[in-house]
């Protein structure tokens, strides 16, 4: 029986800094990919998951296709390409503020091996004069038989909903792969949770270990350019909260400083970490609570 539910995997490719992470963050409505002006900050394949009542798009932020300089590059390119052969659609993103270069042409060439529809996404249109758009579109139209061409601003949100609607239309009927409230399986978020947990364990000797969970509420760069992370520490009893917080909040401070240093080392960026401690009795026995905390039973 037809459910009418549509779903599929969509890969985003493009040169560094064209706005792939910004786009993903806007689509999932939460900052999950680490953004920066530095190239190559996206080290892992990140999934952003967009779910509506009748559709789900799982976005893959691929590590990137570059003209190979060595064997490793060649291998990476092959891996990226084979990933692209398994998706329902590909978004090739360019920046309206940069002219088409050798890097773009190399990717376009590789895309010719892909059967799935490839969308051309011209990002950062907020930065150009509207008159400049048509010549840019013309320049790219000649290079590849794009399924669709979408000028957008990932930063401001222009034309992003229209793009999502068009993607959903091209997707086949399929299952909902992930729960409604899951926006990513971003490994960095999970690692941040683990680092905070480690610091709690390192700073408390009592009955804490098995009854504490950490949940990263959100992470996003703040006005000062630091990565702002807000996380909840969830314990089962008031007494455990007291142990973690410590006299005058001293222990929580140690935990926070220790975790911040580790996270900064890991992500290579300055971090502002805020921790809250909540008591939620019996969370370990509730399958839903476990899922929300990132543990699968
Ligand atoms: P990625 O390397 O492709 O993932 O690019 P990022 O998402 O990290 O973005 C690189 C830079 O471009 C960041 O400074 C973003 O704020 C900026 N950026 C991304 N999208 C837009 C946009 O639509 N307009 C403008 N003006 N800047 C953008
Ligand atoms: Mg990125
Ligand atoms: K194609």
mmCIF file of C-alpha atoms and ligand atoms in Angstrom:
data_model
loop_
_atom_site.group_PDB
_atom_site.id
_atom_site.type_symbol
_atom_site.label_atom_id
_atom_site.label_comp_id
_atom_site.label_asym_id
_atom_site.label_seq_id
_atom_site.Cartn_x
_atom_site.Cartn_y
_atom_site.Cartn_z
ATOM 1 C CA UNK A 1 0.000 0.000 0.000
ATOM 2 C CA UNK A 2 1.279 3.442 -0.813
ATOM 3 C CA UNK A 3 1.960 5.613 2.217
ATOM 4 C CA UNK A 4 2.714 8.739 0.253
ATOM 5 C CA UNK A 5 5.748 9.286 2.490
ATOM 6 C CA UNK A 6 8.822 10.329 0.504
ATOM 7 C CA UNK A 7 12.394 9.983 1.628
ATOM 8 C CA UNK A 8 15.968 9.715 0.469
ATOM 9 C CA UNK A 9 19.592 10.699 0.773
ATOM 10 C CA UNK A 10 20.938 13.891 -0.741
ATOM 11 C CA UNK A 11 24.651 14.729 -0.962
ATOM 12 C CA UNK A 12 26.045 18.261 -0.929
ATOM 13 C CA UNK A 13 29.268 18.844 -2.827
ATOM 14 C CA UNK A 14 31.200 21.970 -3.633
ATOM 15 C CA UNK A 15 34.451 23.778 -2.996
ATOM 16 C CA UNK A 16 35.306 24.761 0.586
ATOM 17 C CA UNK A 17 33.590 27.900 1.934
ATOM 18 C CA UNK A 18 30.739 28.024 -0.559
ATOM 19 C CA UNK A 19 28.265 27.605 2.333
ATOM 20 C CA UNK A 20 27.495 23.896 2.594
ATOM 21 C CA UNK A 21 27.500 23.835 6.406
ATOM 22 C CA UNK A 22 25.509 27.068 6.609
ATOM 23 C CA UNK A 23 22.889 25.519 4.337
ATOM 24 C CA UNK A 24 22.706 22.328 6.400
ATOM 25 C CA UNK A 25 22.382 24.300 9.610
ATOM 26 C CA UNK A 26 19.538 26.356 8.202
ATOM 27 C CA UNK A 27 17.726 23.289 6.944
ATOM 28 C CA UNK A 28 17.873 21.389 10.211
ATOM 29 C CA UNK A 29 17.155 24.579 12.156
ATOM 30 C CA UNK A 30 20.016 24.107 14.535
ATOM 31 C CA UNK A 31 23.727 24.698 14.371
ATOM 32 C CA UNK A 32 25.294 21.299 14.029
ATOM 33 C CA UNK A 33 28.092 21.616 11.524
ATOM 34 C CA UNK A 34 31.033 23.724 12.652
ATOM 35 C CA UNK A 35 31.226 26.806 10.477
ATOM 36 C CA UNK A 36 34.310 28.826 9.849
ATOM 37 C CA UNK A 37 36.047 30.945 7.274
ATOM 38 C CA UNK A 38 38.870 28.433 7.264
ATOM 39 C CA UNK A 39 38.648 25.824 4.565
ATOM 40 C CA UNK A 40 38.138 22.167 5.392
ATOM 41 C CA UNK A 41 36.596 22.534 8.829
ATOM 42 C CA UNK A 42 34.108 19.871 7.932
ATOM 43 C CA UNK A 43 36.168 16.783 8.564
ATOM 44 C CA UNK A 44 33.461 14.200 8.662
ATOM 45 C CA UNK A 45 30.520 13.193 6.661
ATOM 46 C CA UNK A 46 27.757 15.003 8.494
ATOM 47 C CA UNK A 47 24.135 14.118 8.204
ATOM 48 C CA UNK A 48 21.553 16.790 8.583
ATOM 49 C CA UNK A 49 18.060 15.368 8.722
ATOM 50 C CA UNK A 50 15.035 17.299 7.534
ATOM 51 C CA UNK A 51 11.701 15.763 8.478
ATOM 52 C CA UNK A 52 8.165 16.901 7.722
ATOM 53 C CA UNK A 53 4.794 15.131 8.060
ATOM 54 C CA UNK A 54 5.173 13.490 4.683
ATOM 55 C CA UNK A 55 8.876 13.495 3.865
ATOM 56 C CA UNK A 56 12.391 13.053 5.142
ATOM 57 C CA UNK A 57 15.615 14.187 3.491
ATOM 58 C CA UNK A 58 18.911 12.925 4.904
ATOM 59 C CA UNK A 59 21.702 15.271 3.842
ATOM 60 C CA UNK A 60 25.283 14.122 3.519
ATOM 61 C CA UNK A 61 27.976 16.775 3.700
ATOM 62 C CA UNK A 62 30.703 14.991 1.765
ATOM 63 C CA UNK A 63 34.377 15.585 2.572
ATOM 64 C CA UNK A 64 34.880 17.043 -0.876
ATOM 65 C CA UNK A 65 36.225 16.160 -4.245
ATOM 66 C CA UNK A 66 39.575 17.683 -5.160
ATOM 67 C CA UNK A 67 41.898 17.203 -8.056
ATOM 68 C CA UNK A 68 44.092 14.387 -6.716
ATOM 69 C CA UNK A 69 47.698 15.281 -5.845
ATOM 70 C CA UNK A 70 48.563 11.852 -4.486
ATOM 71 C CA UNK A 71 47.286 8.329 -3.920
ATOM 72 C CA UNK A 72 45.369 9.282 -0.787
ATOM 73 C CA UNK A 73 43.516 12.026 -2.678
ATOM 74 C CA UNK A 74 42.666 9.542 -5.381
ATOM 75 C CA UNK A 75 41.289 7.175 -2.801
ATOM 76 C CA UNK A 76 39.279 9.970 -1.147
ATOM 77 C CA UNK A 77 37.846 11.003 -4.486
ATOM 78 C CA UNK A 78 36.824 7.435 -5.208
ATOM 79 C CA UNK A 79 35.165 7.184 -1.803
ATOM 80 C CA UNK A 80 33.340 10.482 -2.335
ATOM 81 C CA UNK A 81 32.207 9.408 -5.782
ATOM 82 C CA UNK A 82 30.953 6.016 -4.686
ATOM 83 C CA UNK A 83 29.008 7.762 -1.907
ATOM 84 C CA UNK A 84 27.464 9.978 -4.589
ATOM 85 C CA UNK A 85 26.336 6.945 -6.549
ATOM 86 C CA UNK A 86 24.135 5.844 -3.665
ATOM 87 C CA UNK A 87 22.130 9.004 -3.147
ATOM 88 C CA UNK A 88 18.796 10.063 -4.629
ATOM 89 C CA UNK A 89 20.026 13.533 -5.567
ATOM 90 C CA UNK A 90 23.153 15.656 -5.453
ATOM 91 C CA UNK A 91 23.410 19.361 -4.660
ATOM 92 C CA UNK A 92 26.424 20.987 -6.273
ATOM 93 C CA UNK A 93 26.932 24.276 -4.461
ATOM 94 C CA UNK A 94 28.881 27.250 -5.763
ATOM 95 C CA UNK A 95 29.233 30.770 -4.468
ATOM 96 C CA UNK A 96 27.799 33.636 -6.516
ATOM 97 C CA UNK A 97 30.725 35.730 -5.292
ATOM 98 C CA UNK A 98 33.382 33.581 -6.939
ATOM 99 C CA UNK A 99 33.984 32.849 -10.581
ATOM 100 C CA UNK A 100 33.915 29.296 -11.836
ATOM 101 C CA UNK A 101 37.369 27.852 -11.304
ATOM 102 C CA UNK A 102 39.411 24.729 -12.009
ATOM 103 C CA UNK A 103 38.153 23.224 -8.722
ATOM 104 C CA UNK A 104 34.531 23.566 -9.854
ATOM 105 C CA UNK A 105 35.299 22.212 -13.296
ATOM 106 C CA UNK A 106 36.992 19.176 -11.803
ATOM 107 C CA UNK A 107 33.924 18.409 -9.653
ATOM 108 C CA UNK A 108 31.542 18.990 -12.590
ATOM 109 C CA UNK A 109 33.600 16.523 -14.611
ATOM 110 C CA UNK A 110 33.302 13.893 -11.890
ATOM 111 C CA UNK A 111 29.556 14.498 -11.601
ATOM 112 C CA UNK A 112 29.142 13.286 -15.186
ATOM 113 C CA UNK A 113 29.458 9.719 -13.846
ATOM 114 C CA UNK A 114 26.409 10.139 -11.621
ATOM 115 C CA UNK A 115 22.953 9.076 -12.661
ATOM 116 C CA UNK A 116 20.997 10.836 -9.910
ATOM 117 C CA UNK A 117 19.673 14.314 -10.638
ATOM 118 C CA UNK A 118 22.241 16.999 -9.856
ATOM 119 C CA UNK A 119 21.003 20.413 -8.715
ATOM 120 C CA UNK A 120 23.113 23.503 -9.163
ATOM 121 C CA UNK A 121 22.860 25.674 -6.047
ATOM 122 C CA UNK A 122 24.193 29.209 -6.466
ATOM 123 C CA UNK A 123 24.638 30.404 -2.890
ATOM 124 C CA UNK A 124 25.341 33.835 -1.355
ATOM 125 C CA UNK A 125 23.049 35.716 -3.737
ATOM 126 C CA UNK A 126 22.628 38.280 -0.945
ATOM 127 C CA UNK A 127 26.168 39.404 -1.764
ATOM 128 C CA UNK A 128 25.667 40.200 -5.447
ATOM 129 C CA UNK A 129 23.733 42.653 -7.543
ATOM 130 C CA UNK A 130 20.595 40.936 -8.969
ATOM 131 C CA UNK A 131 21.792 41.805 -12.496
ATOM 132 C CA UNK A 132 24.818 39.610 -12.022
ATOM 133 C CA UNK A 133 22.773 36.466 -11.463
ATOM 134 C CA UNK A 134 21.729 35.641 -15.033
ATOM 135 C CA UNK A 135 25.269 35.671 -16.446
ATOM 136 C CA UNK A 136 26.385 33.368 -13.619
ATOM 137 C CA UNK A 137 23.516 30.972 -14.310
ATOM 138 C CA UNK A 138 24.349 31.012 -18.027
ATOM 139 C CA UNK A 139 27.985 30.255 -17.347
ATOM 140 C CA UNK A 140 27.084 27.120 -15.379
ATOM 141 C CA UNK A 141 24.135 26.001 -17.530
ATOM 142 C CA UNK A 142 26.517 25.272 -20.398
ATOM 143 C CA UNK A 143 28.719 23.050 -18.237
ATOM 144 C CA UNK A 144 26.254 20.356 -17.158
ATOM 145 C CA UNK A 145 22.652 19.189 -17.658
ATOM 146 C CA UNK A 146 21.458 20.298 -14.194
ATOM 147 C CA UNK A 147 18.130 18.889 -13.035
ATOM 148 C CA UNK A 148 17.368 22.296 -11.503
ATOM 149 C CA UNK A 149 19.178 25.557 -10.863
ATOM 150 C CA UNK A 150 18.470 27.308 -7.544
ATOM 151 C CA UNK A 151 19.968 30.656 -6.556
ATOM 152 C CA UNK A 152 19.790 30.851 -2.754
ATOM 153 C CA UNK A 153 21.108 32.592 0.301
ATOM 154 C CA UNK A 154 21.833 29.948 2.915
ATOM 155 C CA UNK A 155 22.629 32.731 5.366
ATOM 156 C CA UNK A 156 19.365 34.675 4.938
ATOM 157 C CA UNK A 157 17.188 31.750 3.861
ATOM 158 C CA UNK A 158 16.137 33.049 0.435
ATOM 159 C CA UNK A 159 14.709 30.331 -1.822
ATOM 160 C CA UNK A 160 15.705 27.547 0.596
ATOM 161 C CA UNK A 161 12.107 26.348 1.175
ATOM 162 C CA UNK A 162 11.494 26.244 -2.560
ATOM 163 C CA UNK A 163 14.614 24.118 -2.978
ATOM 164 C CA UNK A 164 13.478 21.692 -0.261
ATOM 165 C CA UNK A 165 10.045 21.365 -1.865
ATOM 166 C CA UNK A 166 11.603 20.601 -5.217
ATOM 167 C CA UNK A 167 13.885 17.980 -3.656
ATOM 168 C CA UNK A 168 10.979 16.270 -1.927
ATOM 169 C CA UNK A 169 9.191 16.070 -5.287
ATOM 170 C CA UNK A 170 12.103 14.196 -6.864
ATOM 171 C CA UNK A 171 12.462 11.713 -3.969
ATOM 172 C CA UNK A 172 10.914 8.258 -4.234
ATOM 173 C CA UNK A 173 8.405 6.880 -1.752
ATOM 174 C CA UNK A 174 10.300 5.452 1.171
ATOM 175 C CA UNK A 175 10.487 4.940 4.911
ATOM 176 C CA UNK A 176 11.212 7.476 7.612
ATOM 177 C CA UNK A 177 14.836 6.520 8.352
ATOM 178 C CA UNK A 178 15.251 8.561 11.537
ATOM 179 C CA UNK A 179 12.909 9.744 14.319
ATOM 180 C CA UNK A 180 11.231 13.172 13.961
ATOM 181 C CA UNK A 181 13.380 14.879 16.556
ATOM 182 C CA UNK A 182 16.719 13.697 15.252
ATOM 183 C CA UNK A 183 18.505 16.374 13.246
ATOM 184 C CA UNK A 184 21.920 14.809 12.908
ATOM 185 C CA UNK A 185 24.140 11.919 13.799
ATOM 186 C CA UNK A 186 26.949 14.425 13.914
ATOM 187 C CA UNK A 187 29.857 12.706 15.631
ATOM 188 C CA UNK A 188 31.178 15.949 17.153
ATOM 189 C CA UNK A 189 28.048 16.400 19.216
ATOM 190 C CA UNK A 190 28.353 12.880 20.543
ATOM 191 C CA UNK A 191 32.045 13.346 21.293
ATOM 192 C CA UNK A 192 31.335 16.590 23.181
ATOM 193 C CA UNK A 193 28.822 14.693 25.333
ATOM 194 C CA UNK A 194 31.399 12.000 26.021
ATOM 195 C CA UNK A 195 34.079 14.543 26.993
ATOM 196 C CA UNK A 196 31.732 16.197 29.507
ATOM 197 C CA UNK A 197 30.852 12.782 30.919
ATOM 198 C CA UNK A 198 34.530 11.936 31.282
ATOM 199 C CA UNK A 199 35.158 15.157 33.177
ATOM 200 C CA UNK A 200 32.253 14.438 35.527
ATOM 201 C CA UNK A 201 33.690 11.012 36.241
ATOM 202 C CA UNK A 202 37.190 12.425 36.687
ATOM 203 C CA UNK A 203 35.962 15.008 39.205
ATOM 204 C CA UNK A 204 33.564 12.866 41.252
ATOM 205 C CA UNK A 205 34.443 9.697 43.071
ATOM 206 C CA UNK A 206 31.023 8.744 44.408
ATOM 207 C CA UNK A 207 28.051 6.869 42.977
ATOM 208 C CA UNK A 208 27.850 9.070 39.897
ATOM 209 C CA UNK A 209 29.075 7.076 36.908
ATOM 210 C CA UNK A 210 26.089 4.999 35.852
ATOM 211 C CA UNK A 211 23.370 7.448 36.645
ATOM 212 C CA UNK A 212 24.562 10.489 34.757
ATOM 213 C CA UNK A 213 23.718 11.429 31.206
ATOM 214 C CA UNK A 214 24.856 14.417 29.211
ATOM 215 C CA UNK A 215 22.856 16.042 26.482
ATOM 216 C CA UNK A 216 24.187 18.823 24.241
ATOM 217 C CA UNK A 217 21.238 21.206 23.793
ATOM 218 C CA UNK A 218 22.933 23.137 21.035
ATOM 219 C CA UNK A 219 26.282 24.281 19.684
ATOM 220 C CA UNK A 220 26.786 27.336 17.507
ATOM 221 C CA UNK A 221 29.320 30.132 17.039
ATOM 222 C CA UNK A 222 28.494 33.242 19.130
ATOM 223 C CA UNK A 223 29.089 36.947 18.315
ATOM 224 C CA UNK A 224 32.682 36.754 19.523
ATOM 225 C CA UNK A 225 33.451 33.874 17.167
ATOM 226 C CA UNK A 226 33.695 31.322 19.975
ATOM 227 C CA UNK A 227 31.756 28.099 19.687
ATOM 228 C CA UNK A 228 28.961 28.356 22.260
ATOM 229 C CA UNK A 229 27.939 24.990 23.684
ATOM 230 C CA UNK A 230 25.055 24.536 26.106
ATOM 231 C CA UNK A 231 24.657 21.132 27.677
ATOM 232 C CA UNK A 232 22.501 19.480 30.331
ATOM 233 C CA UNK A 233 23.800 16.997 32.854
ATOM 234 C CA UNK A 234 20.982 14.722 33.925
ATOM 235 C CA UNK A 235 21.090 12.794 37.185
ATOM 236 C CA UNK A 236 18.541 10.652 39.011
ATOM 237 C CA UNK A 237 18.644 12.129 42.510
ATOM 238 C CA UNK A 238 19.061 15.474 44.216
ATOM 239 C CA UNK A 239 22.047 14.141 46.162
ATOM 240 C CA UNK A 240 23.866 13.411 42.916
ATOM 241 C CA UNK A 241 23.177 16.919 41.717
ATOM 242 C CA UNK A 242 24.771 18.215 44.916
ATOM 243 C CA UNK A 243 27.876 16.100 44.350
ATOM 244 C CA UNK A 244 28.336 17.332 40.785
ATOM 245 C CA UNK A 245 27.709 20.990 41.601
ATOM 246 C CA UNK A 246 29.913 20.932 44.721
ATOM 247 C CA UNK A 247 30.382 23.598 47.388
ATOM 248 C CA UNK A 248 29.536 26.980 45.913
ATOM 249 C CA UNK A 249 29.476 25.430 42.451
ATOM 250 C CA UNK A 250 33.198 24.739 42.626
ATOM 251 C CA UNK A 251 33.127 21.183 41.258
ATOM 252 C CA UNK A 252 30.884 22.055 38.343
ATOM 253 C CA UNK A 253 33.396 24.769 37.525
ATOM 254 C CA UNK A 254 36.271 22.233 37.410
ATOM 255 C CA UNK A 255 34.189 19.929 35.233
ATOM 256 C CA UNK A 256 33.332 22.786 32.909
ATOM 257 C CA UNK A 257 36.888 24.104 32.571
ATOM 258 C CA UNK A 258 38.301 20.596 32.039
ATOM 259 C CA UNK A 259 35.705 19.763 29.411
ATOM 260 C CA UNK A 260 36.141 23.098 27.663
ATOM 261 C CA UNK A 261 39.894 22.538 27.289
ATOM 262 C CA UNK A 262 39.388 19.053 25.854
ATOM 263 C CA UNK A 263 36.717 20.212 23.426
ATOM 264 C CA UNK A 264 38.906 23.128 22.276
ATOM 265 C CA UNK A 265 41.750 20.710 21.612
ATOM 266 C CA UNK A 266 39.491 18.380 19.710
ATOM 267 C CA UNK A 267 37.715 20.942 17.541
ATOM 268 C CA UNK A 268 40.588 23.418 17.224
ATOM 269 C CA UNK A 269 38.365 26.353 18.109
ATOM 270 C CA UNK A 270 37.709 28.537 21.186
ATOM 271 C CA UNK A 271 34.738 27.310 23.165
ATOM 272 C CA UNK A 272 32.317 28.867 25.641
ATOM 273 C CA UNK A 273 30.717 26.028 27.590
ATOM 274 C CA UNK A 274 27.585 26.329 29.743
ATOM 275 C CA UNK A 275 26.467 23.389 31.842
ATOM 276 C CA UNK A 276 23.204 22.820 33.699
ATOM 277 C CA UNK A 277 22.423 20.001 36.087
ATOM 278 C CA UNK A 278 18.884 18.572 36.098
ATOM 279 C CA UNK A 279 17.318 15.876 38.233
ATOM 280 C CA UNK A 280 15.118 13.498 36.262
ATOM 281 C CA UNK A 281 14.337 10.419 38.302
ATOM 282 C CA UNK A 282 14.347 7.053 36.588
ATOM 283 C CA UNK A 283 15.603 8.319 33.236
ATOM 284 C CA UNK A 284 17.523 5.099 32.725
ATOM 285 C CA UNK A 285 14.327 3.050 32.564
ATOM 286 C CA UNK A 286 12.570 5.173 29.993
ATOM 287 C CA UNK A 287 13.313 4.187 26.424
ATOM 288 C CA UNK A 288 12.218 7.590 25.116
ATOM 289 C CA UNK A 289 14.424 9.467 27.528
ATOM 290 C CA UNK A 290 17.329 7.259 26.474
ATOM 291 C CA UNK A 291 16.770 8.001 22.817
ATOM 292 C CA UNK A 292 16.635 11.716 23.479
ATOM 293 C CA UNK A 293 19.926 11.453 25.296
ATOM 294 C CA UNK A 294 21.590 9.804 22.343
ATOM 295 C CA UNK A 295 21.796 6.275 23.702
ATOM 296 C CA UNK A 296 20.039 3.580 21.790
ATOM 297 C CA UNK A 297 18.713 0.792 23.957
HETATM 298 P P1 LIG B 1 31.450 25.250 3.659
HETATM 299 O O1 LIG B 1 32.948 25.172 3.751
HETATM 300 O O2 LIG B 1 30.989 25.048 2.259
HETATM 301 O O3 LIG B 1 30.743 24.343 4.629
HETATM 302 O O4 LIG B 1 31.053 26.769 4.026
HETATM 303 P P2 LIG B 1 30.469 27.391 5.387
HETATM 304 O O5 LIG B 1 29.044 27.031 5.566
HETATM 305 O O6 LIG B 1 31.412 27.087 6.505
HETATM 306 O O7 LIG B 1 30.503 28.964 5.041
HETATM 307 C C1 LIG B 1 31.703 29.655 4.750
HETATM 308 C C2 LIG B 1 31.489 31.147 4.974
HETATM 309 O O8 LIG B 1 30.513 31.666 4.057
HETATM 310 C C3 LIG B 1 30.955 31.466 6.373
HETATM 311 O O9 LIG B 1 31.584 32.650 6.806
HETATM 312 C C4 LIG B 1 29.464 31.708 6.147
HETATM 313 O O10 LIG B 1 28.891 32.595 7.078
HETATM 314 C C5 LIG B 1 29.457 32.320 4.751
HETATM 315 N N1 LIG B 1 28.177 32.090 4.057
HETATM 316 C C6 LIG B 1 27.530 30.908 3.893
HETATM 317 N N2 LIG B 1 26.372 31.080 3.216
HETATM 318 C C7 LIG B 1 26.260 32.393 2.956
HETATM 319 C C8 LIG B 1 25.253 33.202 2.277
HETATM 320 O O11 LIG B 1 24.220 32.750 1.789
HETATM 321 N N3 LIG B 1 25.535 34.529 2.197
HETATM 322 C C9 LIG B 1 26.656 35.097 2.724
HETATM 323 N N4 LIG B 1 26.813 36.407 2.596
HETATM 324 N N5 LIG B 1 27.600 34.369 3.368
HETATM 325 C C10 LIG B 1 27.416 33.043 3.479
HETATM 326 MG MG1 LIG B 2 31.589 22.955 5.934
HETATM 327 K K1 LIG B 3 22.984 13.358 -13.405
#
